[in-house]
Amino acid sequence: MNLYDIDKEILSCVDMETGEIIDAEKLDELNMEKSRKIRNIACWIKDLNAEVAALKEQREAFAAREKAAKNKADGLKSYLVAYLDGKSVKDTEYQISFRASKATEITDEAAIPQEFRIPQPDKIDKSGILAALKAGDAVAGCALVERQSIQIK
């Protein structure tokens, strides 16, 4: 039974016209069931939040290990490029060869003509708007809305 069903059952234990309790024993059971259900949901949320935090921590650890391995591989690749100086090497387990490539290097960003610039969409500063609204300023197209935020500890 979910919380909404429990609330409906609780209402059926009370006479709506007089406000008298029809079945006190059932009402007590339903209130205990409701408390248990709320406790279980709150504990489940805490467990899920702990799992989210653990997974985030693990993702960050893997990202750090990935970055370290990539940096090490890039450093070793640069070392080989400098050492081999464009000479190809081949063995049974590996083959190293070089090919020419071209890349764009920006030396002065301000000197680049407008035709080579990509316009970016405007970004709204929500935290700035929130601060202005809290200070009592009116911001067109915005309103300060109060919400309920659940805290489970």
PDB file of C-alpha atoms in Angstrom, residues 6-127:
ATOM      1  CA  ILE A   6      -2.902   4.884   3.459  1.00  0.00           C
ATOM      2  CA  ASP A   7      -4.217   8.462   3.613  1.00  0.00           C
ATOM      3  CA  LYS A   8      -7.468   7.348   1.931  1.00  0.00           C
ATOM      4  CA  GLU A   9      -7.817   4.515   4.427  1.00  0.00           C
ATOM      5  CA  ILE A  10      -7.189   6.913   7.325  1.00  0.00           C
ATOM      6  CA  LEU A  11     -10.015   9.111   6.050  1.00  0.00           C
ATOM      7  CA  SER A  12     -12.305   6.072   5.990  1.00  0.00           C
ATOM      8  CA  CYS A  13     -11.651   5.628   9.739  1.00  0.00           C
ATOM      9  CA  VAL A  14     -13.117   9.051  10.511  1.00  0.00           C
ATOM     10  CA  ASP A  15     -16.744  10.152  10.153  1.00  0.00           C
ATOM     11  CA  MET A  16     -16.460  13.168   7.856  1.00  0.00           C
ATOM     12  CA  GLU A  17     -19.620  14.837   9.204  1.00  0.00           C
ATOM     13  CA  THR A  18     -18.950  14.572  12.918  1.00  0.00           C
ATOM     14  CA  GLY A  19     -15.179  14.115  12.964  1.00  0.00           C
ATOM     15  CA  GLU A  20     -15.542  11.039  15.196  1.00  0.00           C
ATOM     16  CA  ILE A  21     -13.087   8.172  14.888  1.00  0.00           C
ATOM     17  CA  ILE A  22     -14.963   5.103  13.650  1.00  0.00           C
ATOM     18  CA  ASP A  23     -12.200   2.505  14.002  1.00  0.00           C
ATOM     19  CA  ALA A  24      -9.443   3.626  16.410  1.00  0.00           C
ATOM     20  CA  GLU A  25      -7.468   0.372  16.163  1.00  0.00           C
ATOM     21  CA  LYS A  26      -7.350   0.513  12.351  1.00  0.00           C
ATOM     22  CA  LEU A  27      -6.438   4.201  12.540  1.00  0.00           C
ATOM     23  CA  ASP A  28      -3.475   3.423  14.825  1.00  0.00           C
ATOM     24  CA  GLU A  29      -2.317   0.631  12.495  1.00  0.00           C
ATOM     25  CA  LEU A  30      -2.563   2.909   9.470  1.00  0.00           C
ATOM     26  CA  ASN A  31      -0.645   5.696  11.221  1.00  0.00           C
ATOM     27  CA  MET A  32       2.096   3.207  12.161  1.00  0.00           C
ATOM     28  CA  GLU A  33       2.137   1.899   8.573  1.00  0.00           C
ATOM     29  CA  LYS A  34       2.383   5.474   7.301  1.00  0.00           C
ATOM     30  CA  SER A  35       5.304   6.208   9.653  1.00  0.00           C
ATOM     31  CA  ARG A  36       7.092   3.014   8.580  1.00  0.00           C
ATOM     32  CA  LYS A  37       6.534   3.847   4.910  1.00  0.00           C
ATOM     33  CA  ILE A  38       7.888   7.401   5.295  1.00  0.00           C
ATOM     34  CA  ARG A  39      10.900   6.102   7.270  1.00  0.00           C
ATOM     35  CA  ASN A  40      11.633   3.452   4.642  1.00  0.00           C
ATOM     36  CA  ILE A  41      11.438   5.960   1.795  1.00  0.00           C
ATOM     37  CA  ALA A  42      13.673   8.444   3.637  1.00  0.00           C
ATOM     38  CA  CYS A  43      16.250   5.716   4.380  1.00  0.00           C
ATOM     39  CA  TRP A  44      16.114   4.570   0.760  1.00  0.00           C
ATOM     40  CA  ILE A  45      16.776   8.139  -0.408  1.00  0.00           C
ATOM     41  CA  LYS A  46      19.754   8.376   1.973  1.00  0.00           C
ATOM     42  CA  ASP A  47      21.128   5.083   0.621  1.00  0.00           C
ATOM     43  CA  LEU A  48      20.711   6.240  -2.975  1.00  0.00           C
ATOM     44  CA  ASN A  49      22.408   9.571  -2.204  1.00  0.00           C
ATOM     45  CA  ALA A  50      25.314   7.698  -0.599  1.00  0.00           C
ATOM     46  CA  GLU A  51      25.560   5.494  -3.697  1.00  0.00           C
ATOM     47  CA  VAL A  52      25.549   8.593  -5.937  1.00  0.00           C
ATOM     48  CA  ALA A  53      28.373  10.120  -3.887  1.00  0.00           C
ATOM     49  CA  ALA A  54      30.399   6.881  -4.016  1.00  0.00           C
ATOM     50  CA  LEU A  55      29.911   6.568  -7.769  1.00  0.00           C
ATOM     51  CA  LYS A  56      30.902  10.215  -8.279  1.00  0.00           C
ATOM     52  CA  GLU A  57      34.038   9.697  -6.191  1.00  0.00           C
ATOM     53  CA  GLN A  58      34.886   6.565  -8.163  1.00  0.00           C
ATOM     54  CA  ARG A  59      34.282   8.377 -11.481  1.00  0.00           C
ATOM     55  CA  GLU A  60      36.618  11.188 -10.368  1.00  0.00           C
ATOM     56  CA  ALA A  61      39.282   8.670  -9.331  1.00  0.00           C
ATOM     57  CA  PHE A  62      39.012   6.905 -12.704  1.00  0.00           C
ATOM     58  CA  ALA A  63      39.161  10.269 -14.501  1.00  0.00           C
ATOM     59  CA  ALA A  64      42.346  11.146 -12.604  1.00  0.00           C
ATOM     60  CA  ARG A  65      43.895   7.769 -13.469  1.00  0.00           C
ATOM     61  CA  GLU A  66      42.812   8.183 -17.108  1.00  0.00           C
ATOM     62  CA  LYS A  67      44.350  11.663 -17.277  1.00  0.00           C
ATOM     63  CA  ALA A  68      47.605  10.451 -15.702  1.00  0.00           C
ATOM     64  CA  ALA A  69      47.872   7.532 -18.137  1.00  0.00           C
ATOM     65  CA  LYS A  70      47.089   9.787 -21.116  1.00  0.00           C
ATOM     66  CA  ASN A  71      49.671  12.350 -20.008  1.00  0.00           C
ATOM     67  CA  LYS A  72      52.271   9.602 -19.535  1.00  0.00           C
ATOM     68  CA  ALA A  73      51.501   8.176 -23.010  1.00  0.00           C
ATOM     69  CA  ASP A  74      51.685  11.661 -24.566  1.00  0.00           C
ATOM     70  CA  GLY A  75      55.001  12.322 -22.818  1.00  0.00           C
ATOM     71  CA  LEU A  76      56.457   9.030 -24.032  1.00  0.00           C
ATOM     72  CA  LYS A  77      55.146   9.714 -27.543  1.00  0.00           C
ATOM     73  CA  SER A  78      56.869  13.138 -27.534  1.00  0.00           C
ATOM     74  CA  TYR A  79      60.063  11.486 -26.314  1.00  0.00           C
ATOM     75  CA  LEU A  80      59.942   8.986 -29.212  1.00  0.00           C
ATOM     76  CA  VAL A  81      59.170  11.719 -31.751  1.00  0.00           C
ATOM     77  CA  ALA A  82      62.173  13.721 -30.599  1.00  0.00           C
ATOM     78  CA  TYR A  83      64.442  10.675 -30.473  1.00  0.00           C
ATOM     79  CA  LEU A  84      63.437   9.118 -33.807  1.00  0.00           C
ATOM     80  CA  ASP A  85      63.338  12.476 -35.626  1.00  0.00           C
ATOM     81  CA  GLY A  86      60.969  11.225 -38.339  1.00  0.00           C
ATOM     82  CA  LYS A  87      62.630   7.829 -38.953  1.00  0.00           C
ATOM     83  CA  SER A  88      60.283   4.847 -39.198  1.00  0.00           C
ATOM     84  CA  VAL A  89      60.913   1.792 -37.027  1.00  0.00           C
ATOM     85  CA  LYS A  90      59.333  -1.629 -37.362  1.00  0.00           C
ATOM     86  CA  ASP A  91      59.488  -4.722 -35.185  1.00  0.00           C
ATOM     87  CA  THR A  92      57.288  -7.770 -34.572  1.00  0.00           C
ATOM     88  CA  GLU A  93      55.331  -6.095 -31.769  1.00  0.00           C
ATOM     89  CA  TYR A  94      55.098  -2.518 -33.036  1.00  0.00           C
ATOM     90  CA  GLN A  95      55.483  -0.256 -36.014  1.00  0.00           C
ATOM     91  CA  ILE A  96      56.289   3.438 -35.761  1.00  0.00           C
ATOM     92  CA  SER A  97      55.878   5.665 -38.764  1.00  0.00           C
ATOM     93  CA  PHE A  98      55.421   9.370 -39.366  1.00  0.00           C
ATOM     94  CA  ARG A  99      53.172  11.294 -41.705  1.00  0.00           C
ATOM     95  CA  ALA A 100      52.933  15.001 -42.407  1.00  0.00           C
ATOM     96  CA  SER A 101      49.906  16.898 -41.142  1.00  0.00           C
ATOM     97  CA  LYS A 102      48.796  20.513 -40.927  1.00  0.00           C
ATOM     98  CA  ALA A 103      47.120  22.348 -38.072  1.00  0.00           C
ATOM     99  CA  THR A 104      45.999  25.901 -37.406  1.00  0.00           C
ATOM    100  CA  GLU A 105      47.846  27.795 -34.709  1.00  0.00           C
ATOM    101  CA  ILE A 106      46.334  31.077 -33.480  1.00  0.00           C
ATOM    102  CA  THR A 107      49.073  33.609 -32.766  1.00  0.00           C
ATOM    103  CA  ASP A 108      46.894  36.755 -32.272  1.00  0.00           C
ATOM    104  CA  GLU A 109      43.200  36.133 -31.593  1.00  0.00           C
ATOM    105  CA  ALA A 110      42.273  39.830 -31.846  1.00  0.00           C
ATOM    106  CA  ALA A 111      43.625  40.086 -35.406  1.00  0.00           C
ATOM    107  CA  ILE A 112      41.388  37.322 -36.801  1.00  0.00           C
ATOM    108  CA  PRO A 113      38.745  38.692 -39.240  1.00  0.00           C
ATOM    109  CA  GLN A 114      35.047  38.549 -38.279  1.00  0.00           C
ATOM    110  CA  GLU A 115      34.259  36.077 -41.090  1.00  0.00           C
ATOM    111  CA  PHE A 116      36.240  33.394 -39.212  1.00  0.00           C
ATOM    112  CA  ARG A 117      34.419  33.908 -35.924  1.00  0.00           C
ATOM    113  CA  ILE A 118      31.467  31.791 -34.836  1.00  0.00           C
ATOM    114  CA  PRO A 119      28.806  33.683 -32.876  1.00  0.00           C
ATOM    115  CA  GLN A 120      27.820  32.151 -29.557  1.00  0.00           C
ATOM    116  CA  PRO A 121      24.304  32.354 -28.094  1.00  0.00           C
ATOM    117  CA  ASP A 122      23.701  34.630 -25.114  1.00  0.00           C
ATOM    118  CA  LYS A 123      23.886  33.004 -21.722  1.00  0.00           C
ATOM    119  CA  ILE A 124      21.570  34.134 -18.929  1.00  0.00           C
ATOM    120  CA  ASP A 125      23.155  34.907 -15.551  1.00  0.00           C
ATOM    121  CA  LYS A 126      20.578  33.252 -13.270  1.00  0.00           C
ATOM    122  CA  SER A 127      22.629  33.808 -10.103  1.00  0.00           C
TER     123      SER A 127
END
